[in-house]
Tab-separated table of C-alpha atoms in Angstrom:
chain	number	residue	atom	x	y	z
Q	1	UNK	CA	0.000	0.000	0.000
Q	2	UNK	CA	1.667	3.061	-1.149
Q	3	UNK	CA	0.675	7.131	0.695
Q	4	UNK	CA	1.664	10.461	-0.023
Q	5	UNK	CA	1.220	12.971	2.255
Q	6	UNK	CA	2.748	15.347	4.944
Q	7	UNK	CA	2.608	16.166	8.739
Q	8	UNK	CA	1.203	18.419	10.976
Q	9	UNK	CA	3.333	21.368	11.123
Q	10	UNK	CA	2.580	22.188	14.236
Q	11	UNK	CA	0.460	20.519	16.265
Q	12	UNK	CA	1.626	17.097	15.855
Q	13	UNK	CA	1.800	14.951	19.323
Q	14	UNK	CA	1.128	18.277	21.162
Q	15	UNK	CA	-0.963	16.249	23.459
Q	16	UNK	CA	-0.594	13.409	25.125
Q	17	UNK	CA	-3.200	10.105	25.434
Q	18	UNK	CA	-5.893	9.003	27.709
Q	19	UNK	CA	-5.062	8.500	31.192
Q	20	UNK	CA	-1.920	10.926	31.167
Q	21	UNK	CA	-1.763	13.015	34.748
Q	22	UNK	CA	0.451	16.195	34.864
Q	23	UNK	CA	4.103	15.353	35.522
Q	24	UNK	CA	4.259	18.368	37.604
Q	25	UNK	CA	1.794	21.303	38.666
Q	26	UNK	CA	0.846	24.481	36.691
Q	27	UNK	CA	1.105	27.783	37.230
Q	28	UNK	CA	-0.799	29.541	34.095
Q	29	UNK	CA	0.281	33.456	33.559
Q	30	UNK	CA	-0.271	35.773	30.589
Q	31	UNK	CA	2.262	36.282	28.459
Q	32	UNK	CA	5.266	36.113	31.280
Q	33	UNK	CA	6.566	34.327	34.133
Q	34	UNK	CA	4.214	34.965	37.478
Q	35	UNK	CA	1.370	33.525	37.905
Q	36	UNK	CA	-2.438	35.661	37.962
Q	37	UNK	CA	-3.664	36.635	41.529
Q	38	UNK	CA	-7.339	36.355	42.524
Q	39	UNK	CA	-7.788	39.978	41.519
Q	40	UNK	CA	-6.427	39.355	38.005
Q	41	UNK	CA	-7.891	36.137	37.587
Q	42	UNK	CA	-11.676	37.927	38.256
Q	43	UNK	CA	-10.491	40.275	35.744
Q	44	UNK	CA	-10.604	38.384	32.785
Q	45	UNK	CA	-13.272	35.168	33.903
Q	46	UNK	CA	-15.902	35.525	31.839
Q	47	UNK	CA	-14.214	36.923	28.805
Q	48	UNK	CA	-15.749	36.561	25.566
Q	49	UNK	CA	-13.686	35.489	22.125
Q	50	UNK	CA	-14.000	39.384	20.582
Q	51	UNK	CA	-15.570	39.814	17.237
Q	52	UNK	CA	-12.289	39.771	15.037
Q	53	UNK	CA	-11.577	36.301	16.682
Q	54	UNK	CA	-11.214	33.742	14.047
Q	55	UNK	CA	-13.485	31.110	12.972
Q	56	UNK	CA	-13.369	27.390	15.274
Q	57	UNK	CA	-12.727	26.177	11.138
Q	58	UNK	CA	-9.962	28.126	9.166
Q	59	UNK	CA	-11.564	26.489	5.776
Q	60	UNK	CA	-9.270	24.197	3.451
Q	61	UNK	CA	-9.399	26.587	1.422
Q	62	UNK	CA	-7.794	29.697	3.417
Q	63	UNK	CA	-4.235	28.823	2.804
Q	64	UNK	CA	-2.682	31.587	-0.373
Q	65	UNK	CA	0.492	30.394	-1.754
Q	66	UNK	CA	3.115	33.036	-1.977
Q	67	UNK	CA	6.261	33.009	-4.213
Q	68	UNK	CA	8.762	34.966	-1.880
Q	69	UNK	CA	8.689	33.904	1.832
Q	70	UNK	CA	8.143	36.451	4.218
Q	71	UNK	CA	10.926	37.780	6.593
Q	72	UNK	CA	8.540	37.058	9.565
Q	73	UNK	CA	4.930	35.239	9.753
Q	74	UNK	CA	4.533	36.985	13.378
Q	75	UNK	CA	3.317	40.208	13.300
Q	76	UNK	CA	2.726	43.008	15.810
Q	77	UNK	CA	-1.216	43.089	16.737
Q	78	UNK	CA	-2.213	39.672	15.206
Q	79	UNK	CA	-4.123	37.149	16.995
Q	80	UNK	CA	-4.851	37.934	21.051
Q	81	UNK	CA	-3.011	40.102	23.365
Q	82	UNK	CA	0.088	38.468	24.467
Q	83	UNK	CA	4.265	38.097	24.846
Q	84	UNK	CA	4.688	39.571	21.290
Q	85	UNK	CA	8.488	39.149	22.050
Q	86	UNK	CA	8.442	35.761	23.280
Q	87	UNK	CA	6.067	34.986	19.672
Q	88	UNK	CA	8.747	36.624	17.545
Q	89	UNK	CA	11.856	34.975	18.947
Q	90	UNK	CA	10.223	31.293	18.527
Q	91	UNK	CA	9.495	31.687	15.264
Q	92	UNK	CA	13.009	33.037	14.332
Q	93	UNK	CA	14.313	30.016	16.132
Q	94	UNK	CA	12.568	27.873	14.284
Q	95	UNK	CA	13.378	29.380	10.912
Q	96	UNK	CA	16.891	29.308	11.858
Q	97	UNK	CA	16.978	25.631	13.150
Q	98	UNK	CA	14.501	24.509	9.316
Q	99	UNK	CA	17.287	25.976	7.561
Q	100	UNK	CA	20.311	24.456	9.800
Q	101	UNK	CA	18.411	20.895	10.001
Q	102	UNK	CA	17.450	20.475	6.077
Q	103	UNK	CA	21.201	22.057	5.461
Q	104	UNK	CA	22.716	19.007	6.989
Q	105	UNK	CA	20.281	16.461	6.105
Q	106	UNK	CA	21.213	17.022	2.343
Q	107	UNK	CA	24.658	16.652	2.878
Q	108	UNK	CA	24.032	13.272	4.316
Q	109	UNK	CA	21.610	12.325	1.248
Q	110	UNK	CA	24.002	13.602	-1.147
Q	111	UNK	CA	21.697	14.096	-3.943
Q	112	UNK	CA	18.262	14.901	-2.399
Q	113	UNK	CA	17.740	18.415	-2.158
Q	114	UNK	CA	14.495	20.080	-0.194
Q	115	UNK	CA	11.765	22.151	-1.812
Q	116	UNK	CA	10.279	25.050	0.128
Q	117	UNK	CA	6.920	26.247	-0.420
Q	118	UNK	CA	5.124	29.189	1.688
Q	119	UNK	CA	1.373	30.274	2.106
Q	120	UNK	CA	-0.309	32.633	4.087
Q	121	UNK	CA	-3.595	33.384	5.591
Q	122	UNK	CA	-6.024	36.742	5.709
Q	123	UNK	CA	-6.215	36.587	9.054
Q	124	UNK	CA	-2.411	36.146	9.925
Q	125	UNK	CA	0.163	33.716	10.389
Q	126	UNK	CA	0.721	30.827	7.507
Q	127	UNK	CA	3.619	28.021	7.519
Q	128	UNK	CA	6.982	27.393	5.398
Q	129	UNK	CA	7.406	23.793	4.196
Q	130	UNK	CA	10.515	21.787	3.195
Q	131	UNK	CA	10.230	18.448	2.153
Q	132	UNK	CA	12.733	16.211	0.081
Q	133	UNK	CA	11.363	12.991	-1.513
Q	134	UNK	CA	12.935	10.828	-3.813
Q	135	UNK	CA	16.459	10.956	-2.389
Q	136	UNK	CA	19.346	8.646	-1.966
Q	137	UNK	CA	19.417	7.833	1.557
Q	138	UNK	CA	15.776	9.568	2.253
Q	139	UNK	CA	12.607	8.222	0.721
Q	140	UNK	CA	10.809	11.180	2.712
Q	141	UNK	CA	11.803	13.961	5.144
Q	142	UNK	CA	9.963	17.224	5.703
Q	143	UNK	CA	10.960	20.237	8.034
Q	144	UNK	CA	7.449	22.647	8.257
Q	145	UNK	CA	7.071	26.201	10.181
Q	146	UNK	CA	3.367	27.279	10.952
Q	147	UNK	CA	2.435	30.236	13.045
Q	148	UNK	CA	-1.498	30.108	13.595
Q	149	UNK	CA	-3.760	32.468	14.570
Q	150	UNK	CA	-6.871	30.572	15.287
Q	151	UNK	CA	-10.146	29.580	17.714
Q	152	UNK	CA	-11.027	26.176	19.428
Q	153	UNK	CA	-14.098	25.010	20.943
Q	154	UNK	CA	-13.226	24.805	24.810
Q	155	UNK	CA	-14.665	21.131	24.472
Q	156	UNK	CA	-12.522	20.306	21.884
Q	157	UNK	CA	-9.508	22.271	23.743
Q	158	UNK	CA	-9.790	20.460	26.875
Q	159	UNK	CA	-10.169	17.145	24.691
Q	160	UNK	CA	-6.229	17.860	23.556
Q	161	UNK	CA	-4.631	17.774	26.883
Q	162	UNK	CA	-4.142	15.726	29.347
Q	163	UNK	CA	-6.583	15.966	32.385
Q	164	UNK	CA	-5.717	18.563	35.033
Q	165	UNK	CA	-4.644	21.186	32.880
Q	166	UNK	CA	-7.134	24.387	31.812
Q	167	UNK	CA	-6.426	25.929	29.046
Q	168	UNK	CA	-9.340	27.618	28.457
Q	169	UNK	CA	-8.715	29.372	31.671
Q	170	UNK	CA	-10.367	33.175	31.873
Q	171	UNK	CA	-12.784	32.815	29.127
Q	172	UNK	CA	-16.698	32.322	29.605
Q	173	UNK	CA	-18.301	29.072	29.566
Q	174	UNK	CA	-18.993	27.766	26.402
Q	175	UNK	CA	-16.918	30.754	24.335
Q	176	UNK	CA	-14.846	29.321	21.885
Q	177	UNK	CA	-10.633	30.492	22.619
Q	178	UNK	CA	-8.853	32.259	20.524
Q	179	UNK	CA	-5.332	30.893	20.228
Q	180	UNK	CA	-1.637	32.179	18.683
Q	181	UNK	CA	0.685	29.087	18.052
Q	182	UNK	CA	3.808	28.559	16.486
Q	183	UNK	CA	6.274	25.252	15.554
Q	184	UNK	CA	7.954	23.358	13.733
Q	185	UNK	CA	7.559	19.842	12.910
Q	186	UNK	CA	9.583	16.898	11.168
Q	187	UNK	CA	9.118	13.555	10.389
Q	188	UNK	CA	12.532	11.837	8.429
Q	189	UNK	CA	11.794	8.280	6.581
Q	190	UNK	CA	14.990	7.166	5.359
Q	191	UNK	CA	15.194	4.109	2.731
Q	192	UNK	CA	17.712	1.313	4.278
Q	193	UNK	CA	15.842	-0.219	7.034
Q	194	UNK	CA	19.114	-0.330	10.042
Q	195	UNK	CA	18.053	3.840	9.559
Q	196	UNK	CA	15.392	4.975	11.652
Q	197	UNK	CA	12.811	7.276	11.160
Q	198	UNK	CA	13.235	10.125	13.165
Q	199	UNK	CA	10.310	12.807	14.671
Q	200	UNK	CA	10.377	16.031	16.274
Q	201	UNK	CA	7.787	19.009	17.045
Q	202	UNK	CA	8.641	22.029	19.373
Q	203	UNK	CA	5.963	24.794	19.692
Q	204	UNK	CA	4.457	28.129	21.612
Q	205	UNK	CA	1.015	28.277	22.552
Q	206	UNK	CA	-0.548	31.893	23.910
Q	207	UNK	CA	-4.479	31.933	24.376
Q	208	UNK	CA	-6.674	35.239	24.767
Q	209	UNK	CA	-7.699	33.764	28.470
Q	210	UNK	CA	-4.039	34.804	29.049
Q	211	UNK	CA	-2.293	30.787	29.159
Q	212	UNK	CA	0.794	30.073	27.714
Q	213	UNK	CA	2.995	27.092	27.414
Q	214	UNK	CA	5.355	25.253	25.814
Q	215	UNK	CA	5.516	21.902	24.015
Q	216	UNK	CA	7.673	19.670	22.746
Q	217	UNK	CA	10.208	16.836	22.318
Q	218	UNK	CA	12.384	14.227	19.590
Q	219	UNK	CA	11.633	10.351	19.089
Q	220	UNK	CA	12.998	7.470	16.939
Q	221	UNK	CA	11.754	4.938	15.281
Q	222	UNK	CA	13.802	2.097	14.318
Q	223	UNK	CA	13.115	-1.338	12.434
Q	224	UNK	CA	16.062	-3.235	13.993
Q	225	UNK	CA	17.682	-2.892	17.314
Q	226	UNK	CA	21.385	-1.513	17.769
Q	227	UNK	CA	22.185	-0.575	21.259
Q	228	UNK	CA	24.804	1.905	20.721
Q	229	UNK	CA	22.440	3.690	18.650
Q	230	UNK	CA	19.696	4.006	20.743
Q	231	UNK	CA	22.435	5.031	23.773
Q	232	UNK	CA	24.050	7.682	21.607
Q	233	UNK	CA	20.102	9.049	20.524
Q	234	UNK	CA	18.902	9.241	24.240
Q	235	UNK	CA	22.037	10.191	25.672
Q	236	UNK	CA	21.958	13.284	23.594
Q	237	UNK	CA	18.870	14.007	25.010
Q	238	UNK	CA	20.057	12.860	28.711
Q	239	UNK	CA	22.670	15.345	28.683
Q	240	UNK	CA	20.725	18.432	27.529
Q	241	UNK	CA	17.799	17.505	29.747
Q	242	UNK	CA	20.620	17.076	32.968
Q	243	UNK	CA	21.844	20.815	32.114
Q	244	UNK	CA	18.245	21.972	32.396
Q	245	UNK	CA	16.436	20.335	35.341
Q	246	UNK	CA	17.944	16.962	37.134
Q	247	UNK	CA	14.503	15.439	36.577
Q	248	UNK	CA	13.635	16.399	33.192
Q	249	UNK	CA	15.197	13.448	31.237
Q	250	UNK	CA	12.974	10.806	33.403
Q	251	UNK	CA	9.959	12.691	33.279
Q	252	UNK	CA	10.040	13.424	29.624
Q	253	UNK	CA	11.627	9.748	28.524
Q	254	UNK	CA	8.749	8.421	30.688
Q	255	UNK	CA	6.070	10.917	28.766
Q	256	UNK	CA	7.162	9.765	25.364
Q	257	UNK	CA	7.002	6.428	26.325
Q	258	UNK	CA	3.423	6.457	27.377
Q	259	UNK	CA	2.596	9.025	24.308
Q	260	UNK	CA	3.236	7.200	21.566
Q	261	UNK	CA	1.468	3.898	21.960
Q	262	UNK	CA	-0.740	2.083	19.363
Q	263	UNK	CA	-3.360	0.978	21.765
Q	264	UNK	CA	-5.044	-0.998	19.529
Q	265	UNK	CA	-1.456	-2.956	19.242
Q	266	UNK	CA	-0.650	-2.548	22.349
Q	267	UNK	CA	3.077	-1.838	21.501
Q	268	UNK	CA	4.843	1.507	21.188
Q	269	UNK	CA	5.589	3.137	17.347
Q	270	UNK	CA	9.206	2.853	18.355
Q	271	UNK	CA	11.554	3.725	20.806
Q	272	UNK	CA	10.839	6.673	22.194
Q	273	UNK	CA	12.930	10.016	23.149
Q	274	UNK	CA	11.551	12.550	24.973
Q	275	UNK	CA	7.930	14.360	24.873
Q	276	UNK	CA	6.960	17.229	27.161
Q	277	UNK	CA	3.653	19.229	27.181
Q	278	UNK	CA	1.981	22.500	28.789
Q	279	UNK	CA	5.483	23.367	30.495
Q	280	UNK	CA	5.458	27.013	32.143
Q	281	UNK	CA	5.856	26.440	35.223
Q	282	UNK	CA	8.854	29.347	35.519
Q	283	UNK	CA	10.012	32.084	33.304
Q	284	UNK	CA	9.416	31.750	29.557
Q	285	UNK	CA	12.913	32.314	28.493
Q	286	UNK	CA	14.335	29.185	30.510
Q	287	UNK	CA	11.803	27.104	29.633
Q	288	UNK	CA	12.846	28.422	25.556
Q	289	UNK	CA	16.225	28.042	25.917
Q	290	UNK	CA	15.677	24.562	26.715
Q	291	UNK	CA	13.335	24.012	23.905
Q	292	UNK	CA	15.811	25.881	21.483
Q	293	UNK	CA	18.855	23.628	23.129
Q	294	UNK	CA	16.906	20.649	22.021
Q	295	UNK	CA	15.730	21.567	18.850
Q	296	UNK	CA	19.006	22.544	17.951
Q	297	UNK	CA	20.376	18.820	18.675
Q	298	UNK	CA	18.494	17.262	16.350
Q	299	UNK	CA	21.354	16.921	13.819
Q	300	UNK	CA	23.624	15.732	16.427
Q	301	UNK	CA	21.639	12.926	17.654
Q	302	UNK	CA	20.417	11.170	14.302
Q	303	UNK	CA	22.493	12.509	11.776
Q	304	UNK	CA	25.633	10.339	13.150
Q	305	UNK	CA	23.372	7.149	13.268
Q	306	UNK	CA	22.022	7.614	9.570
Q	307	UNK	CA	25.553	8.223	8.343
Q	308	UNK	CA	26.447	4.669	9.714
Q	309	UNK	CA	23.948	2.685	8.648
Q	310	UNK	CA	22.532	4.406	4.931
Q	311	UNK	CA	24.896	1.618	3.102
Q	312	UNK	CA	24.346	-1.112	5.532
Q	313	UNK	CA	23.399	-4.300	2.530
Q	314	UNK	CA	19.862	-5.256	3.572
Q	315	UNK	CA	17.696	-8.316	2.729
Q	316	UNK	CA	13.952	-8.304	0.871
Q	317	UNK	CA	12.906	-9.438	3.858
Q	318	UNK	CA	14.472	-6.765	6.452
Q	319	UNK	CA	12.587	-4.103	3.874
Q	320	UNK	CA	9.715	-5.777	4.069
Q	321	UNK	CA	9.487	-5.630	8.105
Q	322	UNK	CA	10.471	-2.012	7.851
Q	323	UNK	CA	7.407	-1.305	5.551
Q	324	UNK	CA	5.472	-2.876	8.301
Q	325	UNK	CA	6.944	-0.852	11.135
Q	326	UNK	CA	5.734	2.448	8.661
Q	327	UNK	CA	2.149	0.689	8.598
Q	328	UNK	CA	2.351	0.742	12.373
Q	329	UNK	CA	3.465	4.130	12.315
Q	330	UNK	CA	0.338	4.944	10.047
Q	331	UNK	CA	-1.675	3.657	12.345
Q	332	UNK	CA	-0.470	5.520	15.327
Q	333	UNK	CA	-0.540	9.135	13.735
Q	334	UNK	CA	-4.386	8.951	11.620
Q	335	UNK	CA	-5.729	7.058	14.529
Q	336	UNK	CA	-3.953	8.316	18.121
Q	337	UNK	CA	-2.528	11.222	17.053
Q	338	UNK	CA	-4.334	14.209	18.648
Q	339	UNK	CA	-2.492	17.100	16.764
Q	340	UNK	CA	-3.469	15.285	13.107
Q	341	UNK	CA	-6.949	15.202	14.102
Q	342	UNK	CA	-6.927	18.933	15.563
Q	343	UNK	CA	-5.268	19.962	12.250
Q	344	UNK	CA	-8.130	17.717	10.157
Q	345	UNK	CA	-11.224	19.386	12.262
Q	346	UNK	CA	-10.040	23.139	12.539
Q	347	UNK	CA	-9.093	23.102	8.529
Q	348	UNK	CA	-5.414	22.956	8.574
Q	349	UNK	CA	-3.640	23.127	5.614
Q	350	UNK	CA	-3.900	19.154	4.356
Q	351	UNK	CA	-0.744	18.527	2.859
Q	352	UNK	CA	1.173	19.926	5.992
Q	353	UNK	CA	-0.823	17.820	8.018
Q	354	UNK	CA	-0.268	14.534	6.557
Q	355	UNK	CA	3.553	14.643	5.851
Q	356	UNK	CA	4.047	12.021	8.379
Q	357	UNK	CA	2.648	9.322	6.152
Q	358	UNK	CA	5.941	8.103	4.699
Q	359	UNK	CA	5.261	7.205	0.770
Q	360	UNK	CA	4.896	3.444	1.235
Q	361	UNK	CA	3.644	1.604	4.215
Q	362	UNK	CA	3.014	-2.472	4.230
Q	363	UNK	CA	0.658	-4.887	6.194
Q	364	UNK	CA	0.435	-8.356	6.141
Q	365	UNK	CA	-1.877	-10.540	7.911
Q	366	UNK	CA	-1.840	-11.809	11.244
Q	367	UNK	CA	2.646	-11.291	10.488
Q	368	UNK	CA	4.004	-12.684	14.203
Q	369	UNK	CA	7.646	-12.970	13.968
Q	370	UNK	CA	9.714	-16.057	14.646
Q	371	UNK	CA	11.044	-16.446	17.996
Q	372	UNK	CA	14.354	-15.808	18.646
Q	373	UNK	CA	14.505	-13.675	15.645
Q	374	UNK	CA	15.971	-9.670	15.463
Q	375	UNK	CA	12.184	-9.071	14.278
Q	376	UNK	CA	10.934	-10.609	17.558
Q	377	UNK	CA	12.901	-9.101	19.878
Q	378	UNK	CA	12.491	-5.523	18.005
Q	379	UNK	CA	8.784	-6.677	19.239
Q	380	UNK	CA	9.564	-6.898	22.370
Q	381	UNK	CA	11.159	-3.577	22.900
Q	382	UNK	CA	7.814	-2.259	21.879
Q	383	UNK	CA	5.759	-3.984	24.316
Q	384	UNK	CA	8.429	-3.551	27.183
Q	385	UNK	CA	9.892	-0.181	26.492
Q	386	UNK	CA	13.590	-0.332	27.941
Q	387	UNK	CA	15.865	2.530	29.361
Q	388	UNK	CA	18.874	2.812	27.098
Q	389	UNK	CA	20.692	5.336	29.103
């Protein structure tokens, strides 16, 4: 079975699954790093989504293709009152990391090149993709930007988080909540199967109740098990988190592992990394510099493993159980991914949402590998998620 497609630009596992609990508490503020008092908090409860708000449905047909990109999708006065500042300096950080990360991924294809394309909306905001397909080490890898200036159905807001956390906070009941978002997204299908596929999504949420948080994380997906790979992947991650907060690496390794689970398999989509959601629980600029820390690691923990496996000889039969690992990673994003069915009900722009789907997937029937084999024990990872670091 063969797809075409692309991801979520933004939204993509920016919540988490049924049954999640916050890791930690949170302390909502508007736009910086205190939290409201009672006063302020009475200040804003009832508040109404104001009559330039945007639709709850952007339409599929809101997105205008441009020819030059724009210096800046963020501007001054779009969307609701918030950190302008903090908006700006995301989006230039992920600009600069799209460019740095599909920089270095050519030079380990060595004849795939991306191809950018840019759109725009009336109402604000719009998205830069990059996607390569077709190249020698990459079947499929897209990079996409999208800054969104939109409004969600508390219902359906509260539906895309885990319990515990309000992020409808200081609007009425009922009113639908005007949001600003920004990230960038990537999903990287290479063609040998000893390469993993490789995801990542950071992002900035502001809402007119006057919540903010950040979002984010980096996961791998392999076929086959190597050891020293998956130590060198989460290790990168291990050290960055340590710099941060002692505790962030076993929270967040913990988070991804429960995230991304095909329930109806029972088995994870891979092999984890880490995942973290509605973090602002102290000032905005630490909690960015640890987003832009990670973000900007992406390169160093998967390029190294792609460049020593993309000539690794491989059997029919190794490809074959890496085109079922994609169908299982099909499965996972149309059916338990939150952010591709956000992006699918509040008319996101389609081919950003599904560039996850790498180009060809495979299922067989009833396929329960040998005992003993590298196929079984890959199977076993899944269903017993190990700590590599």
């Amino acid at each position: 079975m063969r797809f075409t497609g692309t991801l979520l630009a933004l939204l993509s596992t920016a919540v988490v699954a049924n049954g999640f609990t916050p890791l930690r508490p949170v302390a909502f503020a508007r736009g910086g790093s205190h939290s409201m008092s009672t006063t302020e908090e009475a200040k804003v409860e009832g508040k109404k989504a104001g009559p330039d708000a945007p639709p709850t449905h952007l339409g599929w047909d809101s997105h205008n293709p441009v020819d030059e990109v724009p210096e800046t999708l963020v501007r001054e006065g779009d969307g609701p009152e918030g950190n302008y500042p903090m908006r700006s300096k995301f989006e230039k950080m992920c600009r600069d990391a799209q460019i740095a990360i599909t920089k270095a991924i050519e030079e380990i294809d060595g004849e795939g090149k991306f191809k950018e394309d840019c759109w725009t909306r009336a109402n604000g905001g719009g998205g830069m993709s990059r996607v390569l397909a077709g190249g020698k080490v990459f079947e499929k890898a897209g990079v996409n930007l999208s800054v969104v200036y939109g409004s969600m159905p508390q219902e359906a807001l509260q539906a895309a988080t885990e319990r515990g956390v309000d992020r409808s906070k200081g609007m009425a009941p009922g009113e639908r909540v005007p949001f600003f978002a920004c990230g960038l997204s990537s999903v990287m299908h290479p063609k040998n199967p000893f390469c993993p596929t490789m995801h990542f999504n950071y992002r900035y949420f502001e809402t007119d109740g006057g919540v903010w948080w950040f979002g984010g994380g980096t996961d791998i997906t392999p076929s086959y098990i190597d050891e020293d790979d998956m130590k060198h992947f989460h290790g990168t991650y291990k050290e960055i988190c340590d710099k941060h907060d002692p505790n962030y690496y076993k929270e967040f390794k913990a988070w991804a592992d429960r995230y991304f689970v095909i329930q109806h398999r029972n088995e994870t989509r891979g092999f984890g990394g880490i995942f973290f959601d509605d973090q602002n629980d102290r000032d905005p600029d630490t909690i960015f510099e640890f987003s832009k820390e990670c973000l900007n690691s992406v390169v160093k923990a998967y390029g190294p493993i792609i460049e020593k496996h993309k000539d690794d000889e491989f059997t029919t039969q190794q490809k074959e159980w890496q085109l079922m690992r994609r169908g299982r990673y099909v499965e996972f994003n149309l059916v338990y991914d939150r952010g591709t069915v956000f992006g699918l009900k509040t008319g996101g722009r389609i081919e950003s949402i599904l560039m996850s789907l790498p180009e060809t997937a495979r299922w067989e029937y009833n396929n329960i590998p040998e005992p003993g084999t590298p196929e079984a024990e890959f199977l076993e990872v899944c269903k017993h998620p190990r700590d590599w670091v």
